[in-house]
Every structure is written in structure tokens, then in C-alpha cells.
Amino acid sequence: MGWNPSHELIVFLVICGCVVFVFIGYALARLYGGDTFDGPGLPGMTPEQASYMRDVRLRNREDMFHALQGMEKGHRGEWNQNSSHHTEHDIAGRLRTSRT
């Protein structure tokens, strides 16, 4: 009565599901876990480019954090360009203090 899958198929599907969950976990760890690489950057990348990319990553994380804070307060994460919670000076200061 109905569809009766074999045991081998069930094991295969469970293994595939586990692989998918591992990839999702890795992606979330990379997204929210912070930078684990603090080297000189990719080959050919100047220090200015590496510094700029650090600033962009920090700014994006701050924007995500503040958007989530707005969603918790019932604002549905609406973005208002005038209500930015950071300035470039703040970001540079935070980078300097976090490295000391």
C-alpha cells in the first residue's frame, strides 16, 4: 500500500540531508563567525585594498545587526539612509581598538 522505499534509499537520503546541513552550518559560521583570516590578503592585493575590504565587511555586519534590531522592535528592518548607525570614522576607530 503506497510507496515503500528500500532501506538503501533511506540511508542515502539521510546522508544527503546531513551533507546539506553541514554546508548550511559552514555558510552560517562564515557569515556570522567573523574573520578567521588576518593575513596580508590575496596575492596582489595592496594594503589599502585589504583595509577597504575590512571596512566594508564591518559596515555590512553593523548594517545587518541594526536591521535585525529594528525588526525586533517592530520596524520590519526598514532601511533609512539618514539613520545610519555608523560613520567611516567610527569604523576606523573600532578597527584600531580591536587590534590592540
CSV table of C-alpha atoms in Angstrom, one decimal:
chain,number,residue,atom,x,y,z
A,1,MET,CA,0.0,0.0,0.0
A,2,GLY,CA,1.6,3.2,-1.1
A,3,TRP,CA,5.3,3.9,-1.7
A,4,ASN,CA,7.7,1.6,0.1
A,5,PRO,CA,11.3,2.8,-0.3
A,6,SER,CA,14.2,0.5,0.2
A,7,HIS,CA,16.5,0.8,3.2
A,8,GLU,CA,19.4,1.7,1.0
A,9,LEU,CA,17.4,4.7,-0.4
A,10,ILE,CA,16.5,5.9,3.1
A,11,VAL,CA,20.2,5.7,4.2
A,12,PHE,CA,21.2,7.6,1.0
A,13,LEU,CA,18.7,10.3,1.6
A,14,VAL,CA,19.7,10.7,5.3
A,15,ILE,CA,23.4,11.1,4.2
A,16,CYS,CA,22.4,13.7,1.6
A,17,GLY,CA,20.4,15.6,4.2
A,18,CYS,CA,23.4,15.6,6.6
A,19,VAL,CA,25.7,16.9,3.8
A,20,VAL,CA,23.2,19.7,3.2
A,21,PHE,CA,23.1,20.6,6.9
A,22,VAL,CA,26.9,20.7,7.0
A,23,PHE,CA,27.0,23.1,4.1
A,24,ILE,CA,24.4,25.3,5.7
A,25,GLY,CA,26.3,25.3,9.0
A,26,TYR,CA,29.5,26.2,7.3
A,27,ALA,CA,27.8,29.1,5.5
A,28,LEU,CA,26.3,30.4,8.7
A,29,ALA,CA,29.7,30.1,10.5
A,30,ARG,CA,31.4,32.1,7.8
A,31,LEU,CA,28.7,34.7,7.8
A,32,TYR,CA,28.4,35.3,11.5
A,33,GLY,CA,31.6,33.8,12.9
A,34,GLY,CA,33.9,36.6,12.0
A,35,ASP,CA,37.1,36.8,10.1
A,36,THR,CA,39.5,34.0,10.8
A,37,PHE,CA,41.9,35.2,8.2
A,38,ASP,CA,44.0,38.2,9.2
A,39,GLY,CA,46.8,37.7,6.7
A,40,PRO,CA,48.1,40.1,4.1
A,41,GLY,CA,45.2,39.4,1.7
A,42,LEU,CA,45.0,37.8,-1.6
A,43,PRO,CA,48.1,37.8,-3.8
A,44,GLY,CA,48.5,41.1,-5.5
A,45,MET,CA,46.1,42.9,-3.0
A,46,THR,CA,47.5,46.2,-1.7
A,47,PRO,CA,47.3,47.0,2.0
A,48,GLU,CA,44.8,49.8,1.1
A,49,GLN,CA,42.5,47.3,-0.7
A,50,ALA,CA,42.7,44.9,2.3
A,51,SER,CA,41.9,47.8,4.7
A,52,TYR,CA,39.0,48.9,2.5
A,53,MET,CA,37.6,45.3,2.4
A,54,ARG,CA,37.8,45.1,6.2
A,55,ASP,CA,35.8,48.3,6.4
A,56,VAL,CA,33.2,47.1,4.0
A,57,ARG,CA,32.8,43.8,5.9
A,58,LEU,CA,32.5,45.6,9.3
A,59,ARG,CA,30.0,48.1,7.8
A,60,ASN,CA,27.9,45.3,6.4
A,61,ARG,CA,27.8,43.4,9.7
A,62,GLU,CA,26.8,46.6,11.5
A,63,ASP,CA,24.0,47.2,9.0
A,64,MET,CA,22.8,43.6,9.4
A,65,PHE,CA,22.9,44.0,13.2
A,66,HIS,CA,20.9,47.3,13.2
A,67,ALA,CA,18.4,45.9,10.7
A,68,LEU,CA,17.8,42.9,13.0
A,69,GLN,CA,17.4,45.3,16.0
A,70,GLY,CA,14.8,47.2,14.0
A,71,MET,CA,12.9,44.0,13.2
A,72,GLU,CA,12.8,43.1,16.9
A,73,LYS,CA,11.2,46.5,17.7
A,74,GLY,CA,8.6,46.0,15.0
A,75,HIS,CA,10.1,48.2,12.3
A,76,ARG,CA,10.5,45.2,9.9
A,77,GLY,CA,14.1,46.2,9.2
A,78,GLU,CA,13.2,49.2,7.1
A,79,TRP,CA,16.4,51.0,6.0
A,80,ASN,CA,16.5,54.7,6.3
A,81,GLN,CA,19.6,56.2,4.7
A,82,ASN,CA,19.6,59.2,7.1
A,83,SER,CA,19.5,57.0,10.2
A,84,SER,CA,22.8,55.2,9.6
A,85,HIS,CA,24.3,54.0,12.8
A,86,HIS,CA,27.9,54.3,11.8
A,87,THR,CA,30.4,56.6,10.1
A,88,GLU,CA,33.6,55.8,8.5
A,89,HIS,CA,35.5,57.4,11.4
A,90,ASP,CA,33.7,55.1,13.9
A,91,ILE,CA,34.6,52.1,11.8
A,92,ALA,CA,38.3,53.0,11.6
A,93,GLY,CA,38.3,53.7,15.3
A,94,ARG,CA,36.8,50.3,16.1
A,95,LEU,CA,39.3,48.5,13.9
A,96,ARG,CA,42.2,50.3,15.6
A,97,THR,CA,40.9,49.5,19.1
A,98,SER,CA,40.0,45.9,18.3
A,99,ARG,CA,43.6,45.1,17.2
A,100,THR,CA,45.3,46.4,20.3
